[in-house]
Amino acid sequence: MIKIATYNINGINGRLPVLLRWLKEESPDVVCLQELKAPQERFPIQAITDAGYKAVWHGEKSWNGVAVLSKYDITEVSRVLPGDKDDTHSRYLEVIVNQLVICCLYLPNGNPYPGPKFDYKINWIKRLTKRTKALLAMEIPVILIGDFNIIPTEIDTYKPEKYTDNALFRIEVRKAFEDLIAQGWLDTIRKLFPDQKVYTFWDYLRHAYSRNAGLRLDHILLSPLLEDRLLEGGIDRHVRSWEKTSDHAPVWICLKEQ
């Protein structure tokens, strides 16, 4: 069995004690991190190595940054989502781990809507969809995993009417997610919890976590070759209650070994 997780850490150096505590308690085999908020040279590789993980990361000085931690060897494929040579954001990392292609992504937020940030989000999704189509055509086992900044359906938010004109929930964005799923990807958490309101993000404001006023933004999608290997999954929502924690909670699945 292999346990694979995603976690928007919201600042890896500031939240490092939280990350290390969670890694020790849950011991995932592979972890995809987003929103490192650290330049390349400030990634805490020694602490990660001491925790028993290898790492590939793409830092950025400002708000972005992605990383893959693994107990297995990691082969880097790409740290750029194809389709825009002028896009310098650190939002995409494609690697091979244990014969799995893993695409760790931090999809743009897109707010405010309308505006250039929303346009950038839509264009980024188009680029992602083109890449995922190419990956599926290769007929290889692929995982799309990370913070998609997309609320797929009404059940994925505590208050749908509040988000009508939010870039996380705009009809264009939800339609794009539907089109992505229609390529053949399995939304694992929705598969495992088909009728439940399960969330991965709770704002810091207005006691959102204690009120369970959450959103499901973090997703793990499997290509068709992996569907039969899905065993279980969940959201470590209790991590959101820890001191100085991220506003996201870790999301994980377990796959049968091949």
Tab-separated table of C-alpha atoms in Angstrom:
chain	number	residue	atom	x	y	z
A	1	MET	CA	0.000	0.000	0.000
A	2	ILE	CA	1.181	3.538	-0.795
A	3	LYS	CA	-0.216	6.592	0.981
A	4	ILE	CA	-0.220	9.810	-1.045
A	5	ALA	CA	-1.225	13.200	0.344
A	6	THR	CA	-1.573	16.834	-0.594
A	7	TYR	CA	-1.225	19.778	1.770
A	8	ASN	CA	-1.329	23.515	1.098
A	9	ILE	CA	1.130	24.419	3.831
A	10	ASN	CA	0.641	28.212	3.519
A	11	GLY	CA	4.271	29.050	4.253
A	12	ILE	CA	6.605	26.118	4.787
A	13	ASN	CA	9.089	27.785	7.102
A	14	GLY	CA	6.473	29.386	9.327
A	15	ARG	CA	4.471	26.134	9.494
A	16	LEU	CA	7.406	23.729	9.602
A	17	PRO	CA	6.647	22.441	13.127
A	18	VAL	CA	3.068	21.663	12.019
A	19	LEU	CA	4.294	19.867	8.890
A	20	LEU	CA	6.862	17.790	10.791
A	21	ARG	CA	4.344	16.849	13.472
A	22	TRP	CA	1.848	15.697	10.842
A	23	LEU	CA	4.503	13.757	8.910
A	24	LYS	CA	5.527	11.956	12.093
A	25	GLU	CA	1.948	11.140	13.113
A	26	GLU	CA	0.541	10.064	9.735
A	27	SER	CA	3.685	8.924	7.881
A	28	PRO	CA	2.486	9.381	4.279
A	29	ASP	CA	4.759	7.907	1.624
A	30	VAL	CA	4.403	10.830	-0.783
A	31	VAL	CA	3.335	14.400	-0.002
A	32	CYS	CA	2.618	17.203	-2.451
A	33	LEU	CA	2.928	20.657	-0.918
A	34	GLN	CA	1.675	23.980	-2.231
A	35	GLU	CA	2.111	27.637	-1.329
A	36	LEU	CA	5.633	27.254	0.018
A	37	LYS	CA	6.090	31.037	0.154
A	38	ALA	CA	9.842	30.515	0.138
A	39	PRO	CA	12.557	31.090	-2.476
A	40	GLN	CA	14.422	28.029	-3.739
A	41	GLU	CA	17.366	28.406	-1.356
A	42	ARG	CA	15.169	28.720	1.740
A	43	PHE	CA	13.428	25.362	1.442
A	44	PRO	CA	14.094	23.492	4.738
A	45	ILE	CA	15.673	20.462	3.080
A	46	GLN	CA	17.655	19.368	6.144
A	47	ALA	CA	14.550	19.133	8.323
A	48	ILE	CA	12.710	17.259	5.577
A	49	THR	CA	15.627	14.863	5.122
A	50	ASP	CA	15.829	14.277	8.872
A	51	ALA	CA	12.114	13.392	8.798
A	52	GLY	CA	12.890	10.608	6.331
A	53	TYR	CA	11.934	12.191	3.010
A	54	LYS	CA	13.584	13.034	-0.262
A	55	ALA	CA	12.326	16.230	-1.891
A	56	VAL	CA	11.998	18.067	-5.180
A	57	TRP	CA	10.789	21.636	-4.942
A	58	HIS	CA	10.280	24.766	-6.985
A	59	GLY	CA	10.350	27.781	-4.715
A	60	GLU	CA	9.252	31.328	-5.324
A	61	LYS	CA	9.893	34.446	-3.308
A	62	SER	CA	6.262	35.500	-3.115
A	63	TRP	CA	3.061	33.476	-2.685
A	64	ASN	CA	3.536	30.343	-4.701
A	65	GLY	CA	5.886	27.362	-4.678
A	66	VAL	CA	5.315	23.604	-4.898
A	67	ALA	CA	7.173	20.547	-3.611
A	68	VAL	CA	7.001	16.766	-3.617
A	69	LEU	CA	8.293	14.847	-0.600
A	70	SER	CA	8.779	11.109	-0.906
A	71	LYS	CA	10.134	8.098	0.947
A	72	TYR	CA	10.955	6.732	-2.512
A	73	ASP	CA	13.344	8.106	-5.109
A	74	ILE	CA	11.942	11.003	-7.159
A	75	THR	CA	12.583	11.654	-10.833
A	76	GLU	CA	11.734	15.181	-11.924
A	77	VAL	CA	9.949	15.459	-15.277
A	78	SER	CA	9.035	19.146	-15.412
A	79	ARG	CA	8.565	22.185	-13.206
A	80	VAL	CA	6.725	24.160	-15.875
A	81	LEU	CA	3.175	23.676	-17.103
A	82	PRO	CA	3.482	23.825	-20.911
A	83	GLY	CA	1.728	26.479	-22.936
A	84	ASP	CA	2.987	29.872	-21.738
A	85	LYS	CA	6.704	30.627	-21.942
A	86	ASP	CA	6.161	33.918	-20.076
A	87	ASP	CA	4.554	32.314	-17.016
A	88	THR	CA	7.157	32.437	-14.234
A	89	HIS	CA	4.899	31.335	-11.347
A	90	SER	CA	5.981	28.256	-9.374
A	91	ARG	CA	2.707	26.328	-9.581
A	92	TYR	CA	3.433	22.979	-11.238
A	93	LEU	CA	5.743	20.053	-10.580
A	94	GLU	CA	5.589	16.808	-12.538
A	95	VAL	CA	7.577	13.890	-11.154
A	96	ILE	CA	7.778	10.095	-11.237
A	97	VAL	CA	7.616	8.253	-7.928
A	98	ASN	CA	7.336	4.485	-7.568
A	99	GLN	CA	6.206	4.142	-11.220
A	100	LEU	CA	3.528	6.797	-10.771
A	101	VAL	CA	3.450	10.096	-12.645
A	102	ILE	CA	2.490	12.687	-10.052
A	103	CYS	CA	1.453	16.198	-11.095
A	104	CYS	CA	1.576	18.480	-8.060
A	105	LEU	CA	-0.258	21.698	-8.818
A	106	TYR	CA	-1.248	24.972	-7.219
A	107	LEU	CA	-3.909	26.341	-9.514
A	108	PRO	CA	-4.351	30.139	-9.488
A	109	ASN	CA	-6.973	31.624	-7.161
A	110	GLY	CA	-8.302	33.990	-9.826
A	111	ASN	CA	-9.877	36.639	-7.629
A	112	PRO	CA	-11.086	39.270	-8.050
A	113	TYR	CA	-13.615	38.377	-10.724
A	114	PRO	CA	-13.752	39.773	-13.333
A	115	GLY	CA	-10.198	40.819	-14.065
A	116	PRO	CA	-6.763	39.762	-15.300
A	117	LYS	CA	-6.226	37.308	-12.428
A	118	PHE	CA	-9.390	35.466	-13.390
A	119	ASP	CA	-8.345	35.442	-17.051
A	120	TYR	CA	-4.964	34.005	-16.017
A	121	LYS	CA	-6.754	31.261	-14.056
A	122	ILE	CA	-8.920	30.274	-17.011
A	123	ASN	CA	-5.895	30.187	-19.298
A	124	TRP	CA	-3.963	28.101	-16.744
A	125	ILE	CA	-6.810	25.565	-16.596
A	126	LYS	CA	-6.806	25.354	-20.396
A	127	ARG	CA	-3.084	24.621	-20.347
A	128	LEU	CA	-3.578	22.001	-17.638
A	129	THR	CA	-6.394	20.349	-19.590
A	130	LYS	CA	-4.183	20.130	-22.658
A	131	ARG	CA	-1.382	18.551	-20.609
A	132	THR	CA	-3.709	16.066	-18.896
A	133	LYS	CA	-5.133	15.002	-22.249
A	134	ALA	CA	-1.605	14.253	-23.432
A	135	LEU	CA	-0.836	12.280	-20.274
A	136	LEU	CA	-3.982	10.175	-20.642
A	137	ALA	CA	-3.065	9.415	-24.235
A	138	MET	CA	0.164	7.829	-22.966
A	139	GLU	CA	-1.907	5.258	-21.021
A	140	ILE	CA	0.261	5.520	-17.924
A	141	PRO	CA	-0.741	5.769	-14.231
A	142	VAL	CA	-1.102	9.470	-13.386
A	143	ILE	CA	-2.208	11.411	-10.309
A	144	LEU	CA	-3.310	15.060	-10.461
A	145	ILE	CA	-2.996	16.364	-6.943
A	146	GLY	CA	-2.937	19.661	-5.127
A	147	ASP	CA	-4.795	22.865	-4.356
A	148	PHE	CA	-7.008	23.398	-7.402
A	149	ASN	CA	-8.655	26.544	-5.993
A	150	ILE	CA	-11.897	25.167	-7.427
A	151	ILE	CA	-15.140	24.399	-5.578
A	152	PRO	CA	-16.534	21.745	-7.969
A	153	THR	CA	-20.200	21.662	-6.876
A	154	GLU	CA	-22.608	23.162	-4.370
A	155	ILE	CA	-22.029	20.346	-1.885
A	156	ASP	CA	-18.378	21.415	-1.735
A	157	THR	CA	-19.131	24.719	0.013
A	158	TYR	CA	-20.994	25.537	3.200
A	159	LYS	CA	-22.796	28.449	1.542
A	160	PRO	CA	-23.022	28.266	-2.287
A	161	GLU	CA	-24.888	31.553	-2.671
A	162	LYS	CA	-21.977	33.424	-1.081
A	163	TYR	CA	-19.580	32.315	-3.819
A	164	THR	CA	-21.595	32.926	-6.987
A	165	ASP	CA	-19.194	35.579	-8.269
A	166	ASN	CA	-16.097	34.201	-6.577
A	167	ALA	CA	-13.384	32.882	-8.896
A	168	LEU	CA	-13.328	29.645	-6.879
A	169	PHE	CA	-16.940	28.901	-7.832
A	170	ARG	CA	-17.659	30.806	-11.027
A	171	ILE	CA	-19.636	28.762	-13.525
A	172	GLU	CA	-16.765	28.949	-16.035
A	173	VAL	CA	-14.386	27.412	-13.493
A	174	ARG	CA	-16.768	24.641	-12.428
A	175	LYS	CA	-17.460	23.815	-16.080
A	176	ALA	CA	-13.723	23.564	-16.706
A	177	PHE	CA	-13.397	21.140	-13.789
A	178	GLU	CA	-16.285	19.082	-15.171
A	179	ASP	CA	-14.569	18.965	-18.554
A	180	LEU	CA	-11.352	17.837	-16.891
A	181	ILE	CA	-13.129	15.023	-15.026
A	182	ALA	CA	-14.870	14.052	-18.269
A	183	GLN	CA	-11.484	13.195	-19.773
A	184	GLY	CA	-11.568	10.139	-17.505
A	185	TRP	CA	-10.186	11.322	-14.154
A	186	LEU	CA	-11.572	9.993	-10.870
A	187	ASP	CA	-12.274	12.544	-8.102
A	188	THR	CA	-11.195	10.271	-5.252
A	189	ILE	CA	-12.590	12.151	-2.255
A	190	ARG	CA	-16.001	12.572	-3.880
A	191	LYS	CA	-15.921	8.895	-4.855
A	192	LEU	CA	-15.201	7.892	-1.256
A	193	PHE	CA	-17.652	10.384	0.287
A	194	PRO	CA	-20.357	10.664	-2.394
A	195	ASP	CA	-23.044	12.483	-0.398
A	196	GLN	CA	-21.103	14.097	2.430
A	197	LYS	CA	-20.120	17.701	2.924
A	198	VAL	CA	-16.385	17.281	3.364
A	199	TYR	CA	-14.100	20.299	3.324
A	200	THR	CA	-10.356	20.865	3.017
A	201	PHE	CA	-10.160	24.617	3.732
A	202	TRP	CA	-11.508	26.858	6.481
A	203	ASP	CA	-10.777	30.592	6.503
A	204	TYR	CA	-9.034	32.148	9.492
A	205	LEU	CA	-11.836	34.717	9.777
A	206	ARG	CA	-15.157	34.530	11.656
A	207	HIS	CA	-14.383	31.241	13.440
A	208	ALA	CA	-14.853	29.370	10.163
A	209	TYR	CA	-13.269	26.150	11.412
A	210	SER	CA	-15.324	25.914	14.606
A	211	ARG	CA	-18.487	26.609	12.559
A	212	ASN	CA	-17.391	24.128	9.864
A	213	ALA	CA	-17.815	26.911	7.305
A	214	GLY	CA	-15.514	25.229	4.841
A	215	LEU	CA	-14.724	24.655	1.182
A	216	ARG	CA	-13.358	21.662	-0.731
A	217	LEU	CA	-10.484	23.082	-2.758
A	218	ASP	CA	-7.824	20.371	-2.556
A	219	HIS	CA	-8.293	17.391	-4.863
A	220	ILE	CA	-6.674	14.088	-5.791
A	221	LEU	CA	-7.616	12.843	-9.265
A	222	LEU	CA	-6.643	9.425	-10.621
A	223	SER	CA	-6.232	8.365	-14.229
A	224	PRO	CA	-8.267	5.313	-15.316
A	225	LEU	CA	-5.352	2.896	-14.820
A	226	LEU	CA	-5.354	3.698	-11.086
A	227	GLU	CA	-9.072	3.568	-10.280
A	228	ASP	CA	-9.060	-0.084	-9.228
A	229	ARG	CA	-6.102	0.531	-6.912
A	230	LEU	CA	-7.925	3.065	-4.719
A	231	LEU	CA	-8.357	1.608	-1.204
A	232	GLU	CA	-9.297	4.492	1.059
A	233	GLY	CA	-8.784	8.191	1.650
A	234	GLY	CA	-9.701	11.077	3.858
A	235	ILE	CA	-9.051	14.558	5.177
A	236	ASP	CA	-6.969	15.127	8.297
A	237	ARG	CA	-9.211	17.996	9.353
A	238	HIS	CA	-7.959	17.900	12.945
A	239	VAL	CA	-4.651	19.377	11.737
A	240	ARG	CA	-6.548	22.581	10.960
A	241	SER	CA	-7.167	22.975	14.729
A	242	TRP	CA	-3.469	22.938	15.651
A	243	GLU	CA	-1.679	26.087	16.769
A	244	LYS	CA	-0.154	28.209	13.968
A	245	THR	CA	-1.542	25.830	11.349
A	246	SER	CA	-2.419	26.330	7.689
A	247	ASP	CA	-5.962	27.261	6.683
A	248	HIS	CA	-5.996	24.019	4.654
A	249	ALA	CA	-5.989	20.456	5.984
A	250	PRO	CA	-4.035	17.546	4.509
A	251	VAL	CA	-5.929	15.291	2.082
A	252	TRP	CA	-4.788	11.726	1.414
A	253	ILE	CA	-5.516	8.459	-0.361
A	254	CYS	CA	-4.092	4.952	-0.175
A	255	LEU	CA	-3.431	2.861	-3.285
A	256	LYS	CA	-2.809	-0.854	-3.585
A	257	GLU	CA	0.717	-1.674	-4.668
A	258	GLN	CA	0.915	-2.725	-8.269
